[in-house]
Coordinates of C-alpha atoms in Angstrom, one line a residue:
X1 CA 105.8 111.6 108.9
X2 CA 106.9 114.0 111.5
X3 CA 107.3 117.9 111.1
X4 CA 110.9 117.6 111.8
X5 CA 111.2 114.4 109.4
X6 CA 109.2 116.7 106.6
X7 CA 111.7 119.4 107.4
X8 CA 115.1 117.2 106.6
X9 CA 113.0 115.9 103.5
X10 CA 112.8 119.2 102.1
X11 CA 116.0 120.2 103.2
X12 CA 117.7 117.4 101.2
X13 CA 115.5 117.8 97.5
X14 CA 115.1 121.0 96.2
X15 CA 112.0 123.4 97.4
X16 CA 108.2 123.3 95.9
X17 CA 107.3 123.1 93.5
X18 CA 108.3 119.6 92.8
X19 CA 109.1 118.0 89.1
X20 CA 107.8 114.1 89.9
X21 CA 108.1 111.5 87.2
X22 CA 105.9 108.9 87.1
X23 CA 105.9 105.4 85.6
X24 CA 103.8 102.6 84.8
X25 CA 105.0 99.5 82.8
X26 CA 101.8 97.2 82.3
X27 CA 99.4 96.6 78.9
X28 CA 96.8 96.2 80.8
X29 CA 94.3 99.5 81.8
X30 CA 92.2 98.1 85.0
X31 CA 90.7 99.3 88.2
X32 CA 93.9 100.9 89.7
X33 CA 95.0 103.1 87.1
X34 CA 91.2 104.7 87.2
X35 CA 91.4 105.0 90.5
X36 CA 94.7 107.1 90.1
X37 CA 93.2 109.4 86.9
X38 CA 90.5 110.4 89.6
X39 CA 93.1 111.8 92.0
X40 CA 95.3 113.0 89.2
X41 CA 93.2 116.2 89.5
X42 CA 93.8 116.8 92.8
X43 CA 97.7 116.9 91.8
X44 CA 97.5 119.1 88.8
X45 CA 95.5 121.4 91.2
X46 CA 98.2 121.3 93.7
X47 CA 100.7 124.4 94.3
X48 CA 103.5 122.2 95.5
X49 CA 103.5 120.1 92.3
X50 CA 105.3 121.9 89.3
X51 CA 105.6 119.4 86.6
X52 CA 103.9 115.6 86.5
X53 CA 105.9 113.7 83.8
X54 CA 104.6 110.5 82.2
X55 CA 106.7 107.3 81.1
X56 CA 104.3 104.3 80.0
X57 CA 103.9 101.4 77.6
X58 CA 103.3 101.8 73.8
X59 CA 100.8 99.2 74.2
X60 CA 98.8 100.4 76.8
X61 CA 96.8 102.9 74.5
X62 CA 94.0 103.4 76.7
X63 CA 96.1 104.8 79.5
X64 CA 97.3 107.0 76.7
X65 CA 93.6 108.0 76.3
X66 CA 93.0 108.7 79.7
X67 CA 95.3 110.8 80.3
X68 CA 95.4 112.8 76.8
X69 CA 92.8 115.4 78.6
X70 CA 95.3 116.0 81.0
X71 CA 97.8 116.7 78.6
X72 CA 99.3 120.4 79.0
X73 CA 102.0 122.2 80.2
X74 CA 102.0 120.7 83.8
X75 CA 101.8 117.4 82.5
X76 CA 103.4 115.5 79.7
X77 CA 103.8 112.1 78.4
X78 CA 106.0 109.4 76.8
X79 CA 106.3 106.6 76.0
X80 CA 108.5 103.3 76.1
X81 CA 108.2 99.6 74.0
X82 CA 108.7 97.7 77.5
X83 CA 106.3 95.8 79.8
X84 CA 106.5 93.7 83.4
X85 CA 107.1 90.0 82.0
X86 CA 106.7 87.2 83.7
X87 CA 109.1 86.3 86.5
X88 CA 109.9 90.0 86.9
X89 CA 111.0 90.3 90.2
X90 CA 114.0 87.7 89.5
X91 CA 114.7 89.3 85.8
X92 CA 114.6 92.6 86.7
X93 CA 118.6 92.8 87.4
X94 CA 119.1 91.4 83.8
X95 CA 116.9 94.4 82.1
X96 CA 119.5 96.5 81.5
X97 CA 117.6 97.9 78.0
X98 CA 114.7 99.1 80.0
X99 CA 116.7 100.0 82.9
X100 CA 118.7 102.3 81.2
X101 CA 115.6 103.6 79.8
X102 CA 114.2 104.3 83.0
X103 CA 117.3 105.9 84.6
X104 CA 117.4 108.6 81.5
X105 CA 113.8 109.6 81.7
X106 CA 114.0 110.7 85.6
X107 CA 117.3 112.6 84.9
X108 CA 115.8 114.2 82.0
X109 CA 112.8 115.1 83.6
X110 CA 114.8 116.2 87.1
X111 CA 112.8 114.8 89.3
X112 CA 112.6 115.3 92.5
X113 CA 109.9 112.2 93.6
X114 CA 109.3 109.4 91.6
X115 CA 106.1 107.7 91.7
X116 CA 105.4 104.1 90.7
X117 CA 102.2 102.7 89.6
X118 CA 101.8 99.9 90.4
X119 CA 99.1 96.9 90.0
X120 CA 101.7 94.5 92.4
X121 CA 105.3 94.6 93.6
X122 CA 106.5 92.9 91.0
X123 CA 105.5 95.7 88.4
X124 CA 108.1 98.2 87.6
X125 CA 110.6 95.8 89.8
X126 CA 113.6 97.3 87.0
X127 CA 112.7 100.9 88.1
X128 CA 113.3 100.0 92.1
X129 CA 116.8 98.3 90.9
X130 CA 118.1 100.5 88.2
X131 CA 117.3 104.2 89.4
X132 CA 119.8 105.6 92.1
X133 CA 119.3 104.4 95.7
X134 CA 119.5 108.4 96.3
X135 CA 116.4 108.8 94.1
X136 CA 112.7 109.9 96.3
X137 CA 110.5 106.9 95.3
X138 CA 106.7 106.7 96.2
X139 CA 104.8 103.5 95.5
X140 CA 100.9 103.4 94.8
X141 CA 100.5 99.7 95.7
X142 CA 96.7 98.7 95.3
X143 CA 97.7 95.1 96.3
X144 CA 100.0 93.2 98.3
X145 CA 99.5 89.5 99.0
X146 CA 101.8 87.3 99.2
X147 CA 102.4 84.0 96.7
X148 CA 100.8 81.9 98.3
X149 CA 97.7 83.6 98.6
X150 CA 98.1 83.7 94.8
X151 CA 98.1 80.6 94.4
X152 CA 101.7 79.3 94.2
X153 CA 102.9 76.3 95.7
X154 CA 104.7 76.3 98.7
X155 CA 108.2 76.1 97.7
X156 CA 108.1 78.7 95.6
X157 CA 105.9 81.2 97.2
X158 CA 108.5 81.2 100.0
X159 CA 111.3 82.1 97.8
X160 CA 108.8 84.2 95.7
X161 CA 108.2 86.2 98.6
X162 CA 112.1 86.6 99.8
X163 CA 112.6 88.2 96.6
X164 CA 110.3 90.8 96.7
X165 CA 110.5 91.7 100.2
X166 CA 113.4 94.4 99.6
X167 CA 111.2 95.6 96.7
X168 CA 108.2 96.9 99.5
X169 CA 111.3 98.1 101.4
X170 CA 112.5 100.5 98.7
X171 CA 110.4 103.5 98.0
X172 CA 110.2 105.9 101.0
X173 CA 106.8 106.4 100.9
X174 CA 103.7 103.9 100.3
X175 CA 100.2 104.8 99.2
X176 CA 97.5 102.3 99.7
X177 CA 93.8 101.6 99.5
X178 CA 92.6 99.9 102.7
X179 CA 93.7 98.9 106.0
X180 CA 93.6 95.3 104.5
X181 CA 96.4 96.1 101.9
X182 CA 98.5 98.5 104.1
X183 CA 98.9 95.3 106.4
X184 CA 99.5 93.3 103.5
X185 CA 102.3 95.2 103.3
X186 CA 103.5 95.5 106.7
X187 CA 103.0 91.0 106.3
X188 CA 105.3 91.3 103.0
X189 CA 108.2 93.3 104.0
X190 CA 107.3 97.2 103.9
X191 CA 108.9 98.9 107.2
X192 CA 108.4 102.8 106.0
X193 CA 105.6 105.1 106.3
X194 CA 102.5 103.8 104.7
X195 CA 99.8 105.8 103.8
X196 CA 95.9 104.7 103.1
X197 CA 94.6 106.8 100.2
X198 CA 90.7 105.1 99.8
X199 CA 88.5 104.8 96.7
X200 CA 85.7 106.2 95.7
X201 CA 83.0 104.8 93.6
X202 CA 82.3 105.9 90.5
X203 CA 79.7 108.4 89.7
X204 CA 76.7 107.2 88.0
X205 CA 75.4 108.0 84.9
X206 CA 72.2 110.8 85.6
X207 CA 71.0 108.7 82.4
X208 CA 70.8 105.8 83.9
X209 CA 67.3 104.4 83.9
X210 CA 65.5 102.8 86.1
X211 CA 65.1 98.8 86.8
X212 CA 62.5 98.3 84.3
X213 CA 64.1 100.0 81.7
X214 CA 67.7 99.3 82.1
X215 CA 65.8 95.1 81.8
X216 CA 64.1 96.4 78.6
X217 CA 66.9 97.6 77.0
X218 CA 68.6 94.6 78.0
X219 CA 65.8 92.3 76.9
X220 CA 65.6 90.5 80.2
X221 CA 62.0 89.2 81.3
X222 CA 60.9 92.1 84.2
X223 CA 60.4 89.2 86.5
X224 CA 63.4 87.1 85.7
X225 CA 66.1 86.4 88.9
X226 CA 69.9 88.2 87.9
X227 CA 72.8 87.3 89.7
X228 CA 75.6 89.5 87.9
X229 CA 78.8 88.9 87.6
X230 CA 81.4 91.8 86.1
X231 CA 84.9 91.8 85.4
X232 CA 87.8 89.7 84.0
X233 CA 87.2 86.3 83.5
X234 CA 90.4 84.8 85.7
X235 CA 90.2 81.4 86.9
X236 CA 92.1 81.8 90.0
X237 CA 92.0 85.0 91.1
X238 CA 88.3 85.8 90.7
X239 CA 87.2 82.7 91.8
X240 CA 85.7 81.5 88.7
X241 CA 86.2 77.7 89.3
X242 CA 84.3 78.2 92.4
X243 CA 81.5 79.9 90.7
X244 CA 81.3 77.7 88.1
X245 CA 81.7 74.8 90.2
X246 CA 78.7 76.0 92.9
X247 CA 76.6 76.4 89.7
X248 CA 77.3 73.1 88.7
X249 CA 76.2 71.5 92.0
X250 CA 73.1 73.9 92.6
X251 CA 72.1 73.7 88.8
X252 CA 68.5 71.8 89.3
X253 CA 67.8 75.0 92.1
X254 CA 69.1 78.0 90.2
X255 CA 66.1 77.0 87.6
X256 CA 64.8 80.1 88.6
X257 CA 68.1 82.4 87.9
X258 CA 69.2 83.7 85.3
X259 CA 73.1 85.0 85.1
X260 CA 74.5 87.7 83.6
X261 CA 78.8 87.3 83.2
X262 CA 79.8 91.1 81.7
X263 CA 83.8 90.9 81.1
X264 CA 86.6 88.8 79.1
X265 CA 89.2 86.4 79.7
X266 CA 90.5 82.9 79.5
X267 CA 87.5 81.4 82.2
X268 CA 85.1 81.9 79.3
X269 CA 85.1 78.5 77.9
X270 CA 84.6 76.8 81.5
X271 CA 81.6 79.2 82.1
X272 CA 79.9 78.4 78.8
X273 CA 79.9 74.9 79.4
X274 CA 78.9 75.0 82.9
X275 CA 76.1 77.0 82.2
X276 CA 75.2 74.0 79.1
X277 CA 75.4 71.4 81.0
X278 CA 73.4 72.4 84.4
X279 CA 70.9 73.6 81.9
X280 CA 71.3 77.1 84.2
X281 CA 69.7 80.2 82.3
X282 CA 73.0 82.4 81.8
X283 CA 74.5 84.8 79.2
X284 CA 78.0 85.5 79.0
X285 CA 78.9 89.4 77.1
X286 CA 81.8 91.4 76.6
X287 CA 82.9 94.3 78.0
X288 CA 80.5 97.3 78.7
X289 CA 80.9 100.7 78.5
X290 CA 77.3 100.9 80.7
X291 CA 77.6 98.8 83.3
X292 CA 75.0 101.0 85.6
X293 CA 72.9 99.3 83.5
X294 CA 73.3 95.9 84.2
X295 CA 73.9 96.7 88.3
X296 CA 70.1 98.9 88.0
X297 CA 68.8 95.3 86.2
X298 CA 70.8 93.2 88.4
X299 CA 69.3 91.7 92.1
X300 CA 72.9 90.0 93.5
X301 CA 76.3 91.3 92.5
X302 CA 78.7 88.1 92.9
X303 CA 82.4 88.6 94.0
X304 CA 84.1 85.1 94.6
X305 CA 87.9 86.5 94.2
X306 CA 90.5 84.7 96.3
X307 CA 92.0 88.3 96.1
X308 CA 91.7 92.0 95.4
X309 CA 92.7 95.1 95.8
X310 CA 89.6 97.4 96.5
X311 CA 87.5 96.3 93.5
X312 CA 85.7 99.6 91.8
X313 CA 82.8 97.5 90.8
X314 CA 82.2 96.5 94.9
X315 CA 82.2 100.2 95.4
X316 CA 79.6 100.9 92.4
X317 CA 77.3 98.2 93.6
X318 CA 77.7 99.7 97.4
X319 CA 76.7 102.8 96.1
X320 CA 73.9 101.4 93.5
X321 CA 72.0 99.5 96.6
X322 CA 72.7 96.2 95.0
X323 CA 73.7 93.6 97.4
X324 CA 76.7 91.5 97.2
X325 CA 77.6 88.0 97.3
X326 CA 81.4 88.3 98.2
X327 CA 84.1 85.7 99.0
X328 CA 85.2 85.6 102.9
X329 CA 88.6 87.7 102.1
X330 CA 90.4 90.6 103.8
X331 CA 89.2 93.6 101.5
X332 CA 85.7 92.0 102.1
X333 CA 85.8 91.9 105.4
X334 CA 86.9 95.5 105.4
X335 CA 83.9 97.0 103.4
X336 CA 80.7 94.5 103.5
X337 CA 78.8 93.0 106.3
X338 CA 79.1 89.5 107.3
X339 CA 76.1 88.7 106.0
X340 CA 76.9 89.3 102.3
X341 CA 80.6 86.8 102.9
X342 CA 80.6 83.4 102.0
X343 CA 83.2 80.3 101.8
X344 CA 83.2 80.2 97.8
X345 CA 84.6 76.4 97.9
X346 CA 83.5 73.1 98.4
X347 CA 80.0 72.1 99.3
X348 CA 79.0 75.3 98.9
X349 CA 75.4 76.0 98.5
X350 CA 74.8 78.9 95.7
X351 CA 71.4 78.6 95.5
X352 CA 70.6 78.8 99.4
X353 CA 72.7 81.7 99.5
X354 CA 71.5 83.5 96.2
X355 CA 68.3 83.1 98.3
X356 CA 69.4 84.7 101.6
X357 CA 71.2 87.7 100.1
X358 CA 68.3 88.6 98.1
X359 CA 65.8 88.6 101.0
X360 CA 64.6 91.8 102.2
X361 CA 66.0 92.0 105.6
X362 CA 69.0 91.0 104.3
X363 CA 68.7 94.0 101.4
X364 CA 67.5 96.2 104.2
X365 CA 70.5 95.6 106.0
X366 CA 73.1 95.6 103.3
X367 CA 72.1 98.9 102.1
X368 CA 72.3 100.4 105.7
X369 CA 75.8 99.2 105.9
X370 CA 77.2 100.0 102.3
X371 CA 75.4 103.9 102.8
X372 CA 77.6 104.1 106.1
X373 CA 80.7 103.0 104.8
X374 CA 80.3 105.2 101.5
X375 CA 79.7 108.1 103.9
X376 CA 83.0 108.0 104.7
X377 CA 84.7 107.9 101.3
X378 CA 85.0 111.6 99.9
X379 CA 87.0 112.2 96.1
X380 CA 88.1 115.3 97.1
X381 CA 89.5 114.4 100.8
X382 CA 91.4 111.1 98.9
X383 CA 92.5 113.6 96.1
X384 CA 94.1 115.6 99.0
X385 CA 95.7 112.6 101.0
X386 CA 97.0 111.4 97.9
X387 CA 99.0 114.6 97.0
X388 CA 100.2 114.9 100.6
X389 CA 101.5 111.6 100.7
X390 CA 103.1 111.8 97.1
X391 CA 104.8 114.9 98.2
X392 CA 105.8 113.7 101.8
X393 CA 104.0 116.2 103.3
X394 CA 101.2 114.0 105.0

């Protein structure tokens, strides 16, 4: 944005300090919404920010948790019994309930920007239809593909993807993560200014202890092979039919492997019988609170999404040394070397490349590349960005 285009902004909202409301309307508490809590400093530091006012879901109680530290006389929240369903982008003109709900908050709370978290597009769709097309709105987009990257079938990710498009063209301003989503965008619809606001990795515990004892306390042999995967456990978006079906083909060679699967979700089933019946050494836990641990006990990080935003465990393993086995996607592309990409489908050899990621030049190299691209990413210059673009003065 232009001087002159700040200068007509201003001119048509009132001065700063600015009242912005935000909202959020998903149950679930993931990568993007942490990624936001470590800017949200930044804003509650800010001079030309007078008043951050929350709307979010009763049932997302550990957002409410998150931000109860933050709680004061800057920042406030509420609450509402709504949620993105399914089919949101089509439905969203019939949610008149929430809608309504929406429009009342932001004139209560005067605001003069609106910001939208959002996981996709299609999340607080009612809020882009329902609030006044005079209303300032910023999206924080941390994803943007289209339907049939997500695995839709033709027919419909074509109209899927007609529908949304005039949702990416709504807010006036929109904050990314990477070059990879902001052309995601651009490839979806979005024809105003969009801003790239990267992430950081998370700081690590100073407790965390070393590789012997994080495998100790873990009671892993000190000599046993980990490949390590961490997150949800989605079929289709992480890849997890891949995985499952390299492990399956590679069984009698990953003898000499054991893996770790840290997380939840509905793949659970299809990994505990893959690992049964290649007789592969695996183990299959919840969700951690310490996951330094596992990366300090870990030797291979695997990542075989067919899409992501800018996953929060890539950065922690980047920034741990471990090296990655990632899937050949855009976000991928953007942060790891070549070296650490592979084609996640069939025929492909897991064992083989379990082997090649793990060798030392290849460990030499991959920590070479992840300490220059971390060298780059700086909390309190992303805290800035993010502030500037929020208040459209980047």
């Amino acid at each position: 944005m232009t001087a002159l285009q700040r200068s007509h902004a201003s001119d048509e909202r009132a001065a700063w300090p600015l009242r912005i409301a935000v909202l959020h309307d998903s149950p679930d508490y993931g990568g993007h919404e942490i990624a936001f809590l470590k800017w949200l400093p930044g804003l509650l530091d800010d001079e030309r920010i007078g008043e951050l006012r929350f709307l979010i879901p009763e049932a997302n109680a550990r957002l409410a948790a998150a931000l109860e530290p933050f709680r004061g006389e800057k920042l406030t929240v509420e609450t509402h019994p709504f949620a993105k369903g399914p089919a949101e982008p089509l439905l969203a003109p019939f949610r008149s309930r929430f809608g309504r709900r929406l429009r009342a908050f932001v004139q209560a709370s005067q605001a003069d920007v609106v910001l939208l978290l959002q996981g996709r597009i299609e999340n607080l769709a009612t809020a882009s239809l329902w609030l006044p097309r005079r209303q300032e709105m910023v999206s924080y987009l941390p994803m943007a593909h289209g339907a049939t990257e997500m695995g839709k079938p033709a027919w419909a990710a074509s109209l899927l993807d007609c529908v949304k498009r005039p949702y990416y063209q709504r807010p006036q301003r929109t904050i990314v993560v990477s070059k990879a989503v902001a052309a995601q965008t651009r490839k979806a619809g979005r024809r105003g200014p969009v801003y790239i606001v990267e992430n950081t990795p998370p700081e690590r515990a100073p407790s965390t202890p070393g590789r012997e004892a994080a495998r100790r306390e873990l009671q892993l042999s000190p000599s046993a092979r980990i490949a390590l995967y961490m997150g949800r456990f989605d079929t289709f978006q992480k890849g997890l039919d891949r995985l499952i079906a390299a492990i399956r083909s590679s069984g009698e060679r990953l003898r000499s492997w054991t893996f770790l699967f840290v997380g939840q979700g509905p793949a659970e089933a299809a990994i505990r019988a893959a690992l049964a019946e290649s007789g592969v050494d695996g183990r299959i836990l919840g969700w951690t609170p310490t996951p330094d641990l596992y990366m300090t006990a870990a030797d291979v990080l695997l990542l075989p999404s067919r899409f992501e935003g800018v996953p929060l465990i890539m950065l922690e393993a980047m920034a741990a040394g471990l090296p990655i086995l990632a899937s050949r996607i855009d976000v991928f592309e953007e942060y790891l070397p070549a070296a650490a990409l592979a084609e996640f489908g069939e025929g492909f050899d897991l064992a083989a490349a379990l082997e090649t990621t793990t060798s030392p030049a290849c460990l030499e190299a991959f920590q070479t590349h992840a300490r220059g691209v971390l060298s780059r990413l700086d909390l309190v210059r992303s805290r800035e960005a993010f502030a500037a673009a929020l208040v459209g003065a980047a």
